[in-house]
């Protein structure tokens, strides 16, 4: 068997084709054979050389969609013109408005049925908390814009509620129920001294919720 001289190129082809099919047909309705049918000249063995399963391909698609987000967060973290609360708010809006978000909600399955991907989100949440969010919460405490006395706990609660409970890929729900959840979390963080959820965030999350629920009906 001839050696593949361009393994990274082949891997990227598989990811690109898979993303297109996931968006057109949905993740659940796309099979490995469907992906193979759109990869002229590639064997099923070549796909499994790069990916263990369809779920593994989805993880790679997810990484590609969110590629480039960290440098944007780094810029916000280093801005001396913003206080801690404003940085937290800016990071949240940057993450929510990242171009990959819309595509992600168009392709992703219910994550409760895909534990490997849910686990990846939780791992990323921990990394984001340690690298970006907790230092900013602590900065907000120092400059007086955030009033909590428990920065680590506030950070973890903020990320878990926003990435899990308010995430329709994990807990899909109807419009009214989603708005009630958001208002509850918004009020909670106001009382905890980290008022960073506004109606712009709500509007964008509602749009993602609508995109996801339509795709998965």
Short mmCIF file of C-alpha atoms in Angstrom, two decimals:
data_model
loop_
_atom_site.label_atom_id
_atom_site.label_comp_id
_atom_site.label_asym_id
_atom_site.label_seq_id
_atom_site.Cartn_x
_atom_site.Cartn_y
_atom_site.Cartn_z
CA UNK A 1 0.00 0.00 0.00
CA UNK A 2 1.36 3.43 -0.97
CA UNK A 3 2.19 5.78 1.88
CA UNK A 4 0.03 8.88 2.15
CA UNK A 5 2.41 11.76 1.41
CA UNK A 6 -0.01 14.42 2.68
CA UNK A 7 -1.68 13.10 5.86
CA UNK A 8 -2.58 16.56 7.21
CA UNK A 9 -4.19 17.52 3.92
CA UNK A 10 -6.23 14.30 3.94
CA UNK A 11 -7.33 14.90 7.52
CA UNK A 12 -8.44 18.44 6.68
CA UNK A 13 -10.38 17.18 3.66
CA UNK A 14 -12.28 14.77 5.89
CA UNK A 15 -13.06 17.55 8.39
CA UNK A 16 -14.22 19.98 5.68
CA UNK A 17 -16.48 17.44 3.99
CA UNK A 18 -17.87 16.28 7.31
CA UNK A 19 -18.68 19.84 8.40
CA UNK A 20 -20.53 20.46 5.12
CA UNK A 21 -22.56 17.25 5.49
CA UNK A 22 -23.29 17.80 9.19
CA UNK A 23 -24.69 21.23 8.31
CA UNK A 24 -26.73 19.95 5.38
CA UNK A 25 -28.06 16.70 6.86
CA UNK A 26 -27.40 16.96 10.58
CA UNK A 27 -24.87 14.97 12.57
CA UNK A 28 -27.18 12.06 13.40
CA UNK A 29 -28.29 11.62 9.77
CA UNK A 30 -24.77 11.62 8.35
CA UNK A 31 -22.98 8.27 8.16
CA UNK A 32 -19.33 7.45 7.63
CA UNK A 33 -20.38 6.14 4.22
CA UNK A 34 -21.95 9.51 3.38
CA UNK A 35 -18.66 11.20 4.23
CA UNK A 36 -16.74 8.64 2.18
CA UNK A 37 -19.03 9.19 -0.82
CA UNK A 38 -17.94 12.83 -0.93
CA UNK A 39 -14.23 12.05 -0.68
CA UNK A 40 -13.33 10.93 -4.18
CA UNK A 41 -10.62 8.33 -4.19
CA UNK A 42 -10.41 7.94 -0.42
CA UNK A 43 -10.96 4.57 1.25
CA UNK A 44 -12.84 3.88 4.46
CA UNK A 45 -9.54 2.68 5.91
CA UNK A 46 -8.04 6.12 5.25
CA UNK A 47 -10.82 7.75 7.27
CA UNK A 48 -10.29 5.35 10.16
CA UNK A 49 -6.56 5.96 9.98
CA UNK A 50 -7.23 9.57 11.03
CA UNK A 51 -10.40 9.18 13.13
CA UNK A 52 -11.63 6.37 15.37
CA UNK A 53 -15.31 7.13 14.85
CA UNK A 54 -17.86 9.64 13.56
CA UNK A 55 -17.89 11.20 17.03
CA UNK A 56 -14.13 11.66 16.78
CA UNK A 57 -14.67 13.53 13.49
CA UNK A 58 -17.21 15.76 15.20
CA UNK A 59 -14.66 16.64 17.87
CA UNK A 60 -12.21 17.68 15.15
CA UNK A 61 -14.92 19.72 13.43
CA UNK A 62 -15.61 21.47 16.75
CA UNK A 63 -11.92 22.32 17.24
CA UNK A 64 -11.78 23.80 13.74
CA UNK A 65 -14.91 25.91 14.29
CA UNK A 66 -13.49 27.46 17.46
CA UNK A 67 -9.95 27.86 16.15
CA UNK A 68 -8.66 31.39 16.75
CA UNK A 69 -10.84 32.23 19.73
CA UNK A 70 -8.08 32.27 22.34
CA UNK A 71 -6.09 35.17 20.76
CA UNK A 72 -9.27 37.30 20.90
CA UNK A 73 -9.67 36.52 24.60
CA UNK A 74 -6.00 37.35 25.18
CA UNK A 75 -6.55 40.81 23.68
CA UNK A 76 -9.47 41.46 26.04
CA UNK A 77 -7.55 40.20 29.07
CA UNK A 78 -4.69 42.62 28.39
CA UNK A 79 -6.81 45.76 27.87
CA UNK A 80 -5.91 48.29 30.54
CA UNK A 81 -8.90 50.49 29.63
CA UNK A 82 -11.42 47.92 30.93
CA UNK A 83 -12.15 46.97 34.52
CA UNK A 84 -12.64 43.34 35.55
CA UNK A 85 -16.41 43.25 35.08
CA UNK A 86 -16.18 44.90 31.65
CA UNK A 87 -13.53 42.37 30.60
CA UNK A 88 -15.75 39.50 31.77
CA UNK A 89 -18.66 40.93 29.79
CA UNK A 90 -16.48 41.47 26.70
CA UNK A 91 -15.13 37.91 26.88
CA UNK A 92 -18.65 36.50 27.12
CA UNK A 93 -19.85 38.49 24.13
CA UNK A 94 -16.75 37.62 22.09
CA UNK A 95 -17.24 33.92 22.80
CA UNK A 96 -20.95 34.01 22.00
CA UNK A 97 -20.43 35.96 18.76
CA UNK A 98 -17.51 33.84 17.54
CA UNK A 99 -18.20 32.81 13.89
CA UNK A 100 -17.91 29.14 14.81
CA UNK A 101 -20.81 29.31 17.24
CA UNK A 102 -23.54 29.60 14.62
CA UNK A 103 -22.14 26.71 12.59
CA UNK A 104 -21.70 24.67 15.75
CA UNK A 105 -25.35 24.98 16.71
CA UNK A 106 -26.26 23.97 13.16
CA UNK A 107 -24.30 20.71 13.22
CA UNK A 108 -24.09 19.49 16.83
CA UNK A 109 -26.24 16.71 18.28
CA UNK A 110 -27.80 16.65 21.75
CA UNK A 111 -24.67 16.40 23.87
CA UNK A 112 -26.35 14.30 26.56
CA UNK A 113 -26.40 11.56 23.93
CA UNK A 114 -22.76 12.19 22.99
CA UNK A 115 -20.80 12.02 26.25
CA UNK A 116 -17.37 12.26 24.62
CA UNK A 117 -18.13 15.68 23.20
CA UNK A 118 -19.81 16.83 26.42
CA UNK A 119 -16.68 15.75 28.28
CA UNK A 120 -14.56 17.85 25.88
CA UNK A 121 -16.71 20.92 26.60
CA UNK A 122 -16.28 20.38 30.34
CA UNK A 123 -12.49 20.04 29.92
CA UNK A 124 -12.39 23.26 27.89
CA UNK A 125 -14.49 24.96 30.56
CA UNK A 126 -11.89 24.10 33.21
CA UNK A 127 -9.05 25.42 31.03
CA UNK A 128 -10.94 28.62 30.23
CA UNK A 129 -11.70 29.14 33.92
CA UNK A 130 -8.05 28.86 34.99
CA UNK A 131 -6.55 30.73 32.04
CA UNK A 132 -8.96 33.57 31.39
CA UNK A 133 -11.98 33.97 33.64
CA UNK A 134 -10.74 33.57 37.22
CA UNK A 135 -7.84 36.04 36.77
CA UNK A 136 -10.34 38.59 35.44
CA UNK A 137 -12.77 37.98 38.30
CA UNK A 138 -9.87 38.53 40.73
CA UNK A 139 -8.95 41.71 38.86
CA UNK A 140 -12.56 42.87 39.19
CA UNK A 141 -12.43 42.28 42.94
CA UNK A 142 -9.26 44.40 43.18
CA UNK A 143 -10.69 47.29 41.14
CA UNK A 144 -14.09 47.12 42.86
CA UNK A 145 -16.18 46.26 39.78
CA UNK A 146 -16.92 42.71 41.08
CA UNK A 147 -17.88 42.28 44.72
CA UNK A 148 -17.74 38.54 45.36
CA UNK A 149 -15.46 37.15 48.05
CA UNK A 150 -15.26 33.76 46.29
CA UNK A 151 -13.63 34.25 42.86
CA UNK A 152 -12.98 30.58 42.11
CA UNK A 153 -16.50 29.49 42.98
CA UNK A 154 -18.03 32.38 41.04
CA UNK A 155 -15.88 31.52 38.01
CA UNK A 156 -16.86 27.86 38.04
CA UNK A 157 -20.56 28.61 38.54
CA UNK A 158 -20.50 31.21 35.75
CA UNK A 159 -18.93 28.87 33.21
CA UNK A 160 -20.94 25.78 34.14
CA UNK A 161 -24.26 27.63 34.01
CA UNK A 162 -23.46 29.42 30.75
CA UNK A 163 -21.81 26.47 28.99
CA UNK A 164 -24.10 23.72 30.27
CA UNK A 165 -27.45 24.88 31.69
CA UNK A 166 -27.93 27.70 29.14
CA UNK A 167 -26.55 25.56 26.31
CA UNK A 168 -29.38 24.14 24.14
CA UNK A 169 -27.01 21.45 22.89
CA UNK A 170 -27.16 20.04 26.44
CA UNK A 171 -30.55 21.20 27.73
CA UNK A 172 -32.78 22.08 24.75
CA UNK A 173 -36.04 23.84 25.67
CA UNK A 174 -38.81 26.05 24.36
CA UNK A 175 -38.48 29.83 24.04
CA UNK A 176 -40.24 30.81 27.29
CA UNK A 177 -38.37 28.26 29.37
CA UNK A 178 -35.03 29.37 27.94
CA UNK A 179 -35.78 33.02 28.72
CA UNK A 180 -36.75 32.11 32.29
CA UNK A 181 -33.45 30.26 32.73
CA UNK A 182 -31.49 33.21 31.42
CA UNK A 183 -33.27 35.70 33.69
CA UNK A 184 -32.63 33.44 36.67
CA UNK A 185 -28.89 33.25 35.94
CA UNK A 186 -28.77 36.98 35.17
CA UNK A 187 -30.34 37.85 38.53
CA UNK A 188 -28.08 35.39 40.36
CA UNK A 189 -24.92 36.98 39.01
CA UNK A 190 -26.19 40.49 39.70
CA UNK A 191 -26.57 39.54 43.35
CA UNK A 192 -23.13 37.94 43.34
CA UNK A 193 -21.52 41.15 42.09
CA UNK A 194 -20.81 40.02 38.52
CA UNK A 195 -23.46 41.74 36.41
CA UNK A 196 -22.30 40.81 32.90
CA UNK A 197 -25.38 39.25 31.25
CA UNK A 198 -27.45 41.67 29.21
CA UNK A 199 -30.18 41.48 26.57
CA UNK A 200 -27.64 41.35 23.73
CA UNK A 201 -26.38 38.08 25.17
CA UNK A 202 -29.96 36.85 25.62
CA UNK A 203 -30.88 37.69 22.01
CA UNK A 204 -27.89 35.81 20.61
CA UNK A 205 -28.44 32.78 22.83
CA UNK A 206 -32.10 32.69 21.86
CA UNK A 207 -31.10 32.63 18.21
CA UNK A 208 -28.75 29.71 18.83
CA UNK A 209 -31.47 27.92 20.79
CA UNK A 210 -33.86 28.38 17.86
CA UNK A 211 -31.26 27.14 15.36
CA UNK A 212 -30.53 24.04 17.41
CA UNK A 213 -34.12 23.09 18.25
CA UNK A 214 -35.20 23.48 14.59
CA UNK A 215 -32.32 21.28 13.43
CA UNK A 216 -33.06 18.57 15.97
CA UNK A 217 -36.86 18.32 15.80
#
